[in-house]
Short mmCIF file of C-alpha atoms and ligand atoms in Angstrom, two decimals:
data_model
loop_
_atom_site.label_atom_id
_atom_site.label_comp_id
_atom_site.label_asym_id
_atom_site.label_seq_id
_atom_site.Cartn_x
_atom_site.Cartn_y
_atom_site.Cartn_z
CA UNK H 449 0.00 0.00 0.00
CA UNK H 450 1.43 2.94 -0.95
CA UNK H 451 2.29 6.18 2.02
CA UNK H 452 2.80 9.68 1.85
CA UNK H 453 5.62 11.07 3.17
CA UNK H 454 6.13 14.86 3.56
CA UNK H 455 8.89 17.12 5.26
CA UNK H 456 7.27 19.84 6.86
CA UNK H 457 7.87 23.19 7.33
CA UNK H 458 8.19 24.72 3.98
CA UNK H 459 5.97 27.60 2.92
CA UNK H 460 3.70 27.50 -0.60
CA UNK H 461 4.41 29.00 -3.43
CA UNK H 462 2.96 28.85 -7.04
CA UNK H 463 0.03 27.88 -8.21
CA UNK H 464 -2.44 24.67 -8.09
CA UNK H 465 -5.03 24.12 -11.07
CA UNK H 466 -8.43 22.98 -9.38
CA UNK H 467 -10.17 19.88 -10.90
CA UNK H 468 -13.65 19.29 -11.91
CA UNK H 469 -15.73 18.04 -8.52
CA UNK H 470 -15.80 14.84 -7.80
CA UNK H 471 -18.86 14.98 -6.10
CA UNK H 472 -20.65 16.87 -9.34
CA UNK H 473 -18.77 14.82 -11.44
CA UNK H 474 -20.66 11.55 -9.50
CA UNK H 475 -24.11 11.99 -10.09
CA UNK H 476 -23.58 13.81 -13.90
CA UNK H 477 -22.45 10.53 -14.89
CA UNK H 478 -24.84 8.41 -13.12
CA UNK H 479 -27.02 10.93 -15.43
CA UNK H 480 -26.34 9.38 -18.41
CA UNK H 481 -28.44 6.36 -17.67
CA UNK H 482 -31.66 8.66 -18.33
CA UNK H 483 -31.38 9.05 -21.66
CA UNK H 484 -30.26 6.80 -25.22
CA UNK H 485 -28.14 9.33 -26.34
CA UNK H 486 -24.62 10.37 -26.04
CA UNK H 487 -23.91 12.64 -22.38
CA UNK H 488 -20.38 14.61 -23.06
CA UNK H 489 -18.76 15.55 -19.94
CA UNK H 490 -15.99 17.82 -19.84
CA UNK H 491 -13.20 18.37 -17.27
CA UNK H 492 -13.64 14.91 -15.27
CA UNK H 493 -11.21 14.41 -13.00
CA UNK H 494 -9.41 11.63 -12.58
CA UNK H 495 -9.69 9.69 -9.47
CA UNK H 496 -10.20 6.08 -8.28
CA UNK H 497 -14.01 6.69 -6.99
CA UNK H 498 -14.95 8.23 -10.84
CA UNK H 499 -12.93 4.89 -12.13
CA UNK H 500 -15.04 2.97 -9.63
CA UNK H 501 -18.40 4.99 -11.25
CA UNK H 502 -17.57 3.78 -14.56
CA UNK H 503 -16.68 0.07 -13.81
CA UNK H 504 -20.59 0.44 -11.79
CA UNK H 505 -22.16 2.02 -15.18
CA UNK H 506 -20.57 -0.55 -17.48
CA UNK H 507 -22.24 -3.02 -15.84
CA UNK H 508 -25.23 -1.47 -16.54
CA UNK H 509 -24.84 -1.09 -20.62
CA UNK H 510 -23.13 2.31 -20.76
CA UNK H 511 -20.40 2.46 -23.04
CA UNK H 512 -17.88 5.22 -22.22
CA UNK H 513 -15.08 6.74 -24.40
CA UNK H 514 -12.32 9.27 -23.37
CA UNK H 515 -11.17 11.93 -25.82
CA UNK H 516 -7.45 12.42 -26.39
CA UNK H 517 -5.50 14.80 -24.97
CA UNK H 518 -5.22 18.00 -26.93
CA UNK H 519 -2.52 20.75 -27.78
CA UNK H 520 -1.89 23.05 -25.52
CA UNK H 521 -3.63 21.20 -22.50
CA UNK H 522 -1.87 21.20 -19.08
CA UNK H 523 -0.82 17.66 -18.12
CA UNK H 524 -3.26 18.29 -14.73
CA UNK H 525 -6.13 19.38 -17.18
CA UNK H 526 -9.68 17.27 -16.53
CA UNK H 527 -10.60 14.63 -19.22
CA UNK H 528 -13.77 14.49 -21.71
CA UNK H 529 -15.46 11.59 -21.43
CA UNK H 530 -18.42 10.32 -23.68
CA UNK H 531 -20.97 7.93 -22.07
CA UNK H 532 -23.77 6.39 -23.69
CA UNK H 533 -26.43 3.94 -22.22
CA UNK H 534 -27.59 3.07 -26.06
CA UNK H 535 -29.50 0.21 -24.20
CA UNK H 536 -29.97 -0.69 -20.27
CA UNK H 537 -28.98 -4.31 -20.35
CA UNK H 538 -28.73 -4.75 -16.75
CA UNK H 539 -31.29 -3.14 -13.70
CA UNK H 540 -29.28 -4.57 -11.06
CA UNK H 541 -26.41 -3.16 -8.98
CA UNK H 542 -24.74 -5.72 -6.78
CA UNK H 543 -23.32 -5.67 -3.87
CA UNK H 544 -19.58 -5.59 -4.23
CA UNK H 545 -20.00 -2.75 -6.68
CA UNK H 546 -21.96 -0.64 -4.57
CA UNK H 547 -20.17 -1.72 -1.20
CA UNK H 548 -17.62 0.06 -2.62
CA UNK H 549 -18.80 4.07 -2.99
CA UNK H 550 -22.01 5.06 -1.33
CA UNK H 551 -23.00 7.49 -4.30
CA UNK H 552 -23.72 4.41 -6.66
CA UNK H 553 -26.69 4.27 -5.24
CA UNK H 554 -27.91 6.84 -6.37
CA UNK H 555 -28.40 4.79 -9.80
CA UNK H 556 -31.17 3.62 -8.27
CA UNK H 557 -33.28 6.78 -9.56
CA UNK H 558 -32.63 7.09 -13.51
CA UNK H 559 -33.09 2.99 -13.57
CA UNK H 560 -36.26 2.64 -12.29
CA UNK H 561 -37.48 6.22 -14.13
CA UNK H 562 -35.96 4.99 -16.88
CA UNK H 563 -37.02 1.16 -16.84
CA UNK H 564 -39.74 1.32 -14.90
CA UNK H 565 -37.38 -1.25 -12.12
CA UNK H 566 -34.46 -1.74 -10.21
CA UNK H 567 -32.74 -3.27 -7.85
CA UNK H 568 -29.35 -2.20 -6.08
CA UNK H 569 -28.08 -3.03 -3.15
CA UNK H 570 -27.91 -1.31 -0.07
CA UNK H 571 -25.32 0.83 0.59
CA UNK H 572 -24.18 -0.09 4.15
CA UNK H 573 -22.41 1.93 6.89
CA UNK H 574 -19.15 3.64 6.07
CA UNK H 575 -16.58 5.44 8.32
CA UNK H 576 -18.19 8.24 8.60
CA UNK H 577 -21.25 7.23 10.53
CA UNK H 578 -24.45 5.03 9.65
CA UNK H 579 -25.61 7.11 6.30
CA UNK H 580 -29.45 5.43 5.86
CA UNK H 581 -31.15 5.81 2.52
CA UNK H 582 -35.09 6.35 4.01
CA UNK H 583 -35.49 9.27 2.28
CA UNK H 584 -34.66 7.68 -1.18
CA UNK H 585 -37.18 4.95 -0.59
CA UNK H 586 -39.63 7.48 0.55
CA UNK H 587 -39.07 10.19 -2.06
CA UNK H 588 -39.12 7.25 -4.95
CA UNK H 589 -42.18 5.59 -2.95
CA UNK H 590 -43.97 9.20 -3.21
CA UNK H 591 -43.67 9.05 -7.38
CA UNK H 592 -45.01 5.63 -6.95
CA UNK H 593 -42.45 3.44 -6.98
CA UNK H 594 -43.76 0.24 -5.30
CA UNK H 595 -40.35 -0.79 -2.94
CA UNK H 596 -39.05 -3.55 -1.14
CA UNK H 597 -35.98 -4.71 0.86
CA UNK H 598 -35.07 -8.16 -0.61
CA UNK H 599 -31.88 -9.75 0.52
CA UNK H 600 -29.85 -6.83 1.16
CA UNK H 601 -31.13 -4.97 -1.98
CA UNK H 602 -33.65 -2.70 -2.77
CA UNK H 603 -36.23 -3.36 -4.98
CA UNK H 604 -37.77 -0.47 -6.66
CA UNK H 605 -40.53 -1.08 -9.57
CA UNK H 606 -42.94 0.98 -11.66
CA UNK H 607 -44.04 -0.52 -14.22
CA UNK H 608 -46.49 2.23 -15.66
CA UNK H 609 -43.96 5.06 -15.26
CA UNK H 610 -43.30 7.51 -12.41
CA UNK H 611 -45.84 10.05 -11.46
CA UNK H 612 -45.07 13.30 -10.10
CA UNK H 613 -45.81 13.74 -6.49
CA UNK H 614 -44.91 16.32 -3.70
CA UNK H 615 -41.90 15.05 -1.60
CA UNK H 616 -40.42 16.50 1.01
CA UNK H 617 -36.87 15.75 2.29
CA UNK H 618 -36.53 15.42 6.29
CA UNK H 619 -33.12 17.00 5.74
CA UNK H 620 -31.54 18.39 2.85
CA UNK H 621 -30.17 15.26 1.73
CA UNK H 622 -27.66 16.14 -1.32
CA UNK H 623 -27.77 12.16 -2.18
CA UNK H 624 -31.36 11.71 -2.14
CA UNK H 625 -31.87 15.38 -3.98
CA UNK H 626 -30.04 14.19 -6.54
CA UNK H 627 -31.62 10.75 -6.68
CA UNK H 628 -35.46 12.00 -7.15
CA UNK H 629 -35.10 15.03 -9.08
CA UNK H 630 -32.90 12.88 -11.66
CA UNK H 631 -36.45 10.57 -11.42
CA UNK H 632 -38.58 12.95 -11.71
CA UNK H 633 -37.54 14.14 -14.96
CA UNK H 634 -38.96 11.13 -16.56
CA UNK H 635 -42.16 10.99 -14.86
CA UNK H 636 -45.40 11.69 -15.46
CA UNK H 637 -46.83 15.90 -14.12
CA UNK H 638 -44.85 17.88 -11.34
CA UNK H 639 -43.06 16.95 -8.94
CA UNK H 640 -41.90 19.13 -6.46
CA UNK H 641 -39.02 18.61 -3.86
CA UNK H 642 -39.03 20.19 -0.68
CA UNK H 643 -35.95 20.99 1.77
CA UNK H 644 -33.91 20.05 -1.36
CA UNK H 645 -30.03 20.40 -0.05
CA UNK H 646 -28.72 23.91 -2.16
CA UNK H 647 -25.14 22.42 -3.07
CA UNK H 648 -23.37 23.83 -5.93
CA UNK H 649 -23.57 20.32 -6.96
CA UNK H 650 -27.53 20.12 -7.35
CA UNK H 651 -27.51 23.13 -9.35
CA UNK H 652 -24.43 22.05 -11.86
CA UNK H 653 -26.52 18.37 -12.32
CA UNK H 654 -29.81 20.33 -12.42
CA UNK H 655 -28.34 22.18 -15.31
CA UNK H 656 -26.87 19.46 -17.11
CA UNK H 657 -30.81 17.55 -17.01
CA UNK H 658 -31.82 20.68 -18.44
CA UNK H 659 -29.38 20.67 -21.10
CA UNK H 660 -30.71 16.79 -21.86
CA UNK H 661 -34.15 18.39 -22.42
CA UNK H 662 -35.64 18.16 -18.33
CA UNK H 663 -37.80 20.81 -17.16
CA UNK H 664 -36.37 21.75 -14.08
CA UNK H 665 -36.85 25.00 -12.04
CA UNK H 666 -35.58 26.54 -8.74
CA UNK H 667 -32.44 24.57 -8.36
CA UNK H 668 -30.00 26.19 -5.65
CA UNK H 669 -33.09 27.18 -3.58
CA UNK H 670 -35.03 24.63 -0.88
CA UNK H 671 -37.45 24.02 -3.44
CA UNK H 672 -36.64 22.84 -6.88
CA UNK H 673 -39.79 21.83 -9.60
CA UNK H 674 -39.35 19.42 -12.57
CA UNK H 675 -41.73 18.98 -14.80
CA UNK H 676 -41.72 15.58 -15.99
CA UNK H 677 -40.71 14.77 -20.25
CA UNK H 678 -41.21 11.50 -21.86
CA UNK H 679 -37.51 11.44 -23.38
CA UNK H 680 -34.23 12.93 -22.53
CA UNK H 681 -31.84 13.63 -25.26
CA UNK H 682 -27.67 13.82 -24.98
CA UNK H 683 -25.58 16.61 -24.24
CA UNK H 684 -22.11 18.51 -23.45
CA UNK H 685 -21.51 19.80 -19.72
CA UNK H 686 -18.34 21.16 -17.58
CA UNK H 687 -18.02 19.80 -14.70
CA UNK H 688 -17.63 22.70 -12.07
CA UNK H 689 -14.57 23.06 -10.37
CA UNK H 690 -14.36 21.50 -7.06
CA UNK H 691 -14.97 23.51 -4.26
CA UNK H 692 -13.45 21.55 -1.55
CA UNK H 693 -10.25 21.02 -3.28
CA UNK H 694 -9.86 24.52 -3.80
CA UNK H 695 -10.60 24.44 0.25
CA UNK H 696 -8.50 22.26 1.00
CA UNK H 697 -5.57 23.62 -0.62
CA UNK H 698 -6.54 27.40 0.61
CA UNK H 699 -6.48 26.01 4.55
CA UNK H 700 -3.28 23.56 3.19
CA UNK H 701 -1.60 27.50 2.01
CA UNK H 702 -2.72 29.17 5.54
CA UNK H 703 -1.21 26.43 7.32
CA UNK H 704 2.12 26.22 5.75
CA UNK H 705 2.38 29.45 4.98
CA UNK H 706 2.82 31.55 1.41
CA UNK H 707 1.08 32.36 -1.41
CA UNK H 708 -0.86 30.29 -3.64
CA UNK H 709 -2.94 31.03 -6.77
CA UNK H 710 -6.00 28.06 -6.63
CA UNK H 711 -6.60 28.38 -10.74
CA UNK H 712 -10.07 28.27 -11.77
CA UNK H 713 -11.27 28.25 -7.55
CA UNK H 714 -14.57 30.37 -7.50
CA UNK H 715 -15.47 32.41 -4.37
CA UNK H 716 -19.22 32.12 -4.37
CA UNK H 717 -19.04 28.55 -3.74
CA UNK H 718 -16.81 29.11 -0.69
CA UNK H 719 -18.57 32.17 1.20
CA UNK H 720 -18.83 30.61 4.67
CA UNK H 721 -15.07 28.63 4.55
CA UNK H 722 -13.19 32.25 3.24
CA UNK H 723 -15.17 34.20 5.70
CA UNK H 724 -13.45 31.55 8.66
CA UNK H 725 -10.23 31.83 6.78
CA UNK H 726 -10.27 35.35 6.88
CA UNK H 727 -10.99 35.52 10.76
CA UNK H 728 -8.39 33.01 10.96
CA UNK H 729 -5.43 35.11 9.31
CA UNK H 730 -5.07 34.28 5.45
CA UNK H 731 -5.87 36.98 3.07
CA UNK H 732 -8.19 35.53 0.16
CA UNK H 733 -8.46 37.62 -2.82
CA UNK H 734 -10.17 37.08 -5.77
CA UNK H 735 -7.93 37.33 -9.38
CA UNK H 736 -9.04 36.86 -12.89
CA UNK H 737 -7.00 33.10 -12.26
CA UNK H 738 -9.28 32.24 -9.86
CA UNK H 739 -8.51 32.77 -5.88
CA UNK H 740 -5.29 33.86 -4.29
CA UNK H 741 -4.34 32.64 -0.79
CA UNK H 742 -1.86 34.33 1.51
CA UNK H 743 -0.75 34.09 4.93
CA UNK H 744 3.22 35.74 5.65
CA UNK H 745 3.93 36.43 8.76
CA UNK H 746 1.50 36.57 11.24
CA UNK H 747 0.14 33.92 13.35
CA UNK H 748 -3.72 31.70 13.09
CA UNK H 749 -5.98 32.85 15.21
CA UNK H 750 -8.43 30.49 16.55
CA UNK H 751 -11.64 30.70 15.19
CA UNK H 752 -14.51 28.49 15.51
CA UNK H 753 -16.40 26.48 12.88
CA UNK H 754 -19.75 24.17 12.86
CA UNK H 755 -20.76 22.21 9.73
CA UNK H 756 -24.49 22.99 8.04
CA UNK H 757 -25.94 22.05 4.93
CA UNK H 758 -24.69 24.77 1.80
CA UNK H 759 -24.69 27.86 1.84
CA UNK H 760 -23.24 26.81 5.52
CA UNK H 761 -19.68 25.46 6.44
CA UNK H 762 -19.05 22.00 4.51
CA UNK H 763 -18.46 18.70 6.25
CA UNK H 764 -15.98 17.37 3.77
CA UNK H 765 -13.94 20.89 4.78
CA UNK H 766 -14.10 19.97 8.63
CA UNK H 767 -11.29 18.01 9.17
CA UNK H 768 -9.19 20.22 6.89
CA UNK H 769 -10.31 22.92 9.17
CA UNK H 770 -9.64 21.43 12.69
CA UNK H 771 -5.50 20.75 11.11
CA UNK H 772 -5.35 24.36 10.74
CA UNK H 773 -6.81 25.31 14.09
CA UNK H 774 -4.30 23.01 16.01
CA UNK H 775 -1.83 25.59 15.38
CA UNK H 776 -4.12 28.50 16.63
CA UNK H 777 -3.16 31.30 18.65
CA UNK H 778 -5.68 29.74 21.61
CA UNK H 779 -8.61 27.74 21.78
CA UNK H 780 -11.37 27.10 19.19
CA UNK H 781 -14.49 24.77 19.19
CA UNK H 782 -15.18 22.63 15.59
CA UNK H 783 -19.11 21.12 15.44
CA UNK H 784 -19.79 18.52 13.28
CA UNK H 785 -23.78 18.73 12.60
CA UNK H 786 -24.10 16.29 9.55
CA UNK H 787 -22.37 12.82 10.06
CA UNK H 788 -22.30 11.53 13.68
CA UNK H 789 -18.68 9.63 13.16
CA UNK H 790 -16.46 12.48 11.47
CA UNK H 791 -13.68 12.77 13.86
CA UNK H 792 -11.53 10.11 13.07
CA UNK H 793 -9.12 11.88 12.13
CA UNK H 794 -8.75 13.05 15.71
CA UNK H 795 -6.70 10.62 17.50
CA UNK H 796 -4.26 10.98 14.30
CA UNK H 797 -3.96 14.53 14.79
CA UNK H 798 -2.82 14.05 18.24
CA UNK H 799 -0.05 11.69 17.38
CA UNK H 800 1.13 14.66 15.21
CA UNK H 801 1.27 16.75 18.87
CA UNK H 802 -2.08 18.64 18.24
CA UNK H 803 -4.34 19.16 21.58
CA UNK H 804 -7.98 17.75 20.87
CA UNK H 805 -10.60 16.78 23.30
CA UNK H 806 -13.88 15.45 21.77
CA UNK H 807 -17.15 15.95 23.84
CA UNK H 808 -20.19 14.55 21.88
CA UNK H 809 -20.38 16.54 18.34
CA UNK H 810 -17.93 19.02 19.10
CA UNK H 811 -14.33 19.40 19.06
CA UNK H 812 -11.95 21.51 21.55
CA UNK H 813 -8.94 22.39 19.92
CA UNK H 814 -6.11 23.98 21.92
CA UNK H 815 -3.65 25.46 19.35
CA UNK H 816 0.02 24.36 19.99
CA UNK H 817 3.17 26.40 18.89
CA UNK H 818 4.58 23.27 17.02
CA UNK H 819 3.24 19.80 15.59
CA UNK H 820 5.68 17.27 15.23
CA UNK H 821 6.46 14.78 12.26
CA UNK H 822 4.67 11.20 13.23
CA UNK H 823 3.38 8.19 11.02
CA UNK H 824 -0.05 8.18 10.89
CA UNK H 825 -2.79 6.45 9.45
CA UNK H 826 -5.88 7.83 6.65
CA UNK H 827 -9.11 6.57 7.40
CA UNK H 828 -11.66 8.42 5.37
CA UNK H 829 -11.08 11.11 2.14
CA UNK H 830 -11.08 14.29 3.72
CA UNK H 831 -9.44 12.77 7.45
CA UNK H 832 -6.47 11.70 5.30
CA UNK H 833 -6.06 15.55 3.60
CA UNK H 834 -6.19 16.86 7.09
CA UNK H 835 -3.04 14.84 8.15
CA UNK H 836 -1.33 16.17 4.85
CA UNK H 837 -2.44 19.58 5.76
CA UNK H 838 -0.90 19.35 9.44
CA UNK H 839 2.40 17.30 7.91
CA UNK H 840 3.15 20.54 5.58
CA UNK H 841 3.26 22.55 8.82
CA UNK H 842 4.80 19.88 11.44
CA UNK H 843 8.58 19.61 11.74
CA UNK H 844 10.30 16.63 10.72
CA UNK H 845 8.44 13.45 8.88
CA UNK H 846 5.41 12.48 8.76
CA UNK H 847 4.30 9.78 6.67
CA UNK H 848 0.87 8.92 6.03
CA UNK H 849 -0.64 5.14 5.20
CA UNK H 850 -3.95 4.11 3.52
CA UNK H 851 -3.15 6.60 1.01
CA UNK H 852 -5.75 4.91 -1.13
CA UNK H 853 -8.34 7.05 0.33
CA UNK H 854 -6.85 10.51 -0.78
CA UNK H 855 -6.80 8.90 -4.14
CA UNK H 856 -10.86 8.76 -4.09
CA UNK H 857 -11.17 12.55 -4.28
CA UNK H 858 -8.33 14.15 -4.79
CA UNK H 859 -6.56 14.29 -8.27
CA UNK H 860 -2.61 13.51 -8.34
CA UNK H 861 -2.44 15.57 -4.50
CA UNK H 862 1.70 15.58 -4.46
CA UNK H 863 2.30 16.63 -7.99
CA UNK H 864 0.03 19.67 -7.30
CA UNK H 865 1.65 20.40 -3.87
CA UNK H 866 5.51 19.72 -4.77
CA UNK H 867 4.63 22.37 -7.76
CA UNK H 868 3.93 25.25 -4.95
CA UNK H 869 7.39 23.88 -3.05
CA UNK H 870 6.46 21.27 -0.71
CA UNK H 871 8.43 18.44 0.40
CA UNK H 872 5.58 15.61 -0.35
CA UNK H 873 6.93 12.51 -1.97
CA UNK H 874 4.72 8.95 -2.50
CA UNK H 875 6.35 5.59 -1.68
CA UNK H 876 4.76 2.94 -3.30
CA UNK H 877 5.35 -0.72 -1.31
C1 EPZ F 893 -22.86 13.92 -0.04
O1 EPZ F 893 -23.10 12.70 0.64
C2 EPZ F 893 -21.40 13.92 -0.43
N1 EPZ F 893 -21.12 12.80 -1.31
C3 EPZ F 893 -20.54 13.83 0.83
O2 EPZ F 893 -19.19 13.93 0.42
C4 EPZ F 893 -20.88 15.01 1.76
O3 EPZ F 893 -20.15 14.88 2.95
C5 EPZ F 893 -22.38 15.03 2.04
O4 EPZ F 893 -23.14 15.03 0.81
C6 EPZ F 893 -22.82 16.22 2.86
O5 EPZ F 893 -22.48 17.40 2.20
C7 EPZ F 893 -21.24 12.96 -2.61
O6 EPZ F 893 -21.67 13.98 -3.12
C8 EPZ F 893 -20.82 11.83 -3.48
P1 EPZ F 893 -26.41 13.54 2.56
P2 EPZ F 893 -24.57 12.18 0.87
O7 EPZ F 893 -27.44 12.60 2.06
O8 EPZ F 893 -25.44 12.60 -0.25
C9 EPZ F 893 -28.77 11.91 6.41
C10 EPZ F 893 -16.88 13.36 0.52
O9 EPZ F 893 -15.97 13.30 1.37
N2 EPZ F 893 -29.56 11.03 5.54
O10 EPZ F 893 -26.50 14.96 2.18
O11 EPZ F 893 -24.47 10.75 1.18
C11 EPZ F 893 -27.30 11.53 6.46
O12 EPZ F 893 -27.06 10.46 7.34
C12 EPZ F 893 -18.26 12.99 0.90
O13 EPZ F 893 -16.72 13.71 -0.65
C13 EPZ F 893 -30.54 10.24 6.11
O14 EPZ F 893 -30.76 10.25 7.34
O15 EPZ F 893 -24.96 12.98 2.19
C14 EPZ F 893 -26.65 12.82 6.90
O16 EPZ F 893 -26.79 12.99 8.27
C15 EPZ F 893 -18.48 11.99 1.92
N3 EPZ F 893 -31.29 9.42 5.30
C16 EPZ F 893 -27.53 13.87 6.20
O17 EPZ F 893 -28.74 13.21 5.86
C17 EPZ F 893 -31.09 9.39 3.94
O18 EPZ F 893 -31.80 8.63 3.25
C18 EPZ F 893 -26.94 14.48 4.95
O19 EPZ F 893 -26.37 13.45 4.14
C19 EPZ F 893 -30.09 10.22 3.37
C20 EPZ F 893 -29.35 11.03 4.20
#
């Protein structure tokens, strides 16, 4: 298994080109099931959970082609993928594919609009906490799916078609948004989904359906309307640029140090992490590149953060954010409100000298002057960054196992660091 090793210490310089989202870049291609005709998706980035995606669709009957590099393009640049589901050959999603990435589920919703059945297996807990999928059942149930649980899997039919239907979300699932407004598009009348979750993510999908031909209205807001069509047609759509890269490698900048241009980054999709940023000590500035991050000199103050649904602070930023406030001029408090289990990267952080008590959902960080080089082990995608973000700034070694979950969501990590100076090598084993 390969490890990360990096010598901390050294400030950032340069700049980092920000992928397409993984988690837009997810359900977009999941999309392509809803429709006979060729989906083009641009700027894809290349990871082992979008690898895992396509291996899932296969299975299903969608072909997918990759378009060759061309002139000009950075070596870092996103690829252009074409996927067509010419014919659904298979309705099923087993287990081991789905075991694998929670977000294959989601298939669940163009198969059984598109089919009229389906049946893919539950999803099962992951480290994060227990992650149920009630509200997919329920939303599908309300469009008249009939559903059942049948050895592990769930069964969704509708033999007549989908039929609009009011449903309303207990929480603004982005998973389950996703999931039934993809369904909806092929059913029959309105339906309209309330407490939708807001993510930049629903709107860049949203606008890809509506580029297939969906009516779709009020995506970005708690209530989004689609108006059901009988047939969805292909299309071309750029995948956004992923915002909690470019957060990651903005709190990655104020930890170490320096200045670093995040190339395409866009602030609107980051209002709530910049503002904490800001109070913490970088200067963010927006530049015709995309986002510049700075912190020379001065010290992090210690700020506090708690996790909401968008427009509030992101989950999948948390961890990111506690590594920077362990080196805090004082004490700050970090609430996790969305997943019960994300603190595992906790006890890691410690080995690395940090000063963390957990009560319940909320973290008490008391920043220390210096972190100190340790091995230490990944055990979720955005707990693993957090270690890398706390090794850049820790003296000595640290080396980092289980670096196979950093490779789910985040594209070719020490090539885009060692660019901006840092000492960040992989050892494969
Ligand atoms: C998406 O997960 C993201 N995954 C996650 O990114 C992200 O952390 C999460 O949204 C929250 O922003 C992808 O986009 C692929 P939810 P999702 O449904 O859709 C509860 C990463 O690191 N819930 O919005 O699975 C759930 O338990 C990841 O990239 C139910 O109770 O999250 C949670 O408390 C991991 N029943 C809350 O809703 C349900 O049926 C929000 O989860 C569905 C969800």
């Amino acid at each position: 298994m390969d490890r990360i090793r990096i010598t901390g210490g050294v400030p950032l310089e340069g700049s980092i080109p920000i992928s397409g989202a993984k988690n837009a870049a997810l359900p977009l291609m999941i999309a392509s099931l809803l429709t006979d005709e060729t989906l083009t998706l641009q700027n894809v980035p290349r990871l082992a959970d979008v690898q895992k995606l396509f291996h899932i669709l296969a299975n299903h009957g969608v072909d997918t082609s990759f378009q060759g590099k061309r002139s000009g393009e950075d070596q870092l640049a996103g690829q252009t993928v074409d996927l067509t589901a010419r014919a659904i050959i298979d309705t099923c999603a087993p287990y081991d594919l789905v075991s694998t990435m929670r977000a294959s589920f989601w298939v669940i919703g163009p198969l059984v609009a598109r089919m009229g059945e389906a049946r893919v297996s539950l999803p099962g807990g992951c480290a994060i906490g227990t992650r149920p999928v009630d509200f997919f059942i329920d939303g599908l149930r309300a469009l008249g799916a009939d559903i059942e649980i049948d050895r592990g899997d769930v069964v969704a039919r509708a033999r007549a078609g989908l039929i609009g239907n009011r449903v309303r979300l207990p929480k603004p699932s982005v998973g389950a948004t996703h999931t039934v407004m993809m369904a909806a598009t092929l059913a029959r009348g309105e339906t309209v989904i309330e407490n939708a979750a807001r993510e930049p993510e629903i709107v860049d999908l949203a606008e890809c359906l509506i580029a297939m031909g969906a009516r779709i209205e009020g995506h970005g807001g708690a209530t989004i309307y689609v108006d059901g069509v009988p047939r969805l047609t292909g299309a071309r759509h750029r995948v956004l640029p992923d915002r909690i890269e470019a957060g990651t490698y903005a709190l990655a900048t104020a930890m170490a140090g320096g200045d670093v241009t995040l190339e395409g980054a866009t602030s609107e999709h980051l209002e709530r992490p910049i503002e904490l940023m800001q109070q913490a000590g970088a200067e963010i500035t927006v530049t015709n590149r995309g986002l510049r991050v700075r912190r020379n000199g001065h010290g992090i103050a210690a700020v506090d953060a708690e996790t909401a649904p968008y427009p509030g602070f992101p989950t999948d930023l948390q961890a990111q954010f506690m590594a920077l406030m362990t080196a805090g001029n004082g004490t700050s408090r970090v609430t996790e409100t969305i997943f019960e289990n994300r603190f595992m990267h906790v006890q890691e952080l410690v080995r690395l000298g940090a000063k963390i008590s957990l009560n319940g959902q909320t973290a008490t960080i008391e920043g220390v002057e210096e972190l100190r080089g340790a091995p230490v082990m990944a055990t979720d995608l955005r707990a693993s960054v957090s270690l890398v973000i706390a090794g850049l700034a820790a003296r000595g070694q640290t080396e980092v196992s289980r670096v196979y979950h950093l490779d789910r969501g985040f594209e070719r990590l020490e090539q885009k660091l060692s660019r901006c100076g840092a000492q960040i090598e992989r050892l494969s084993s």
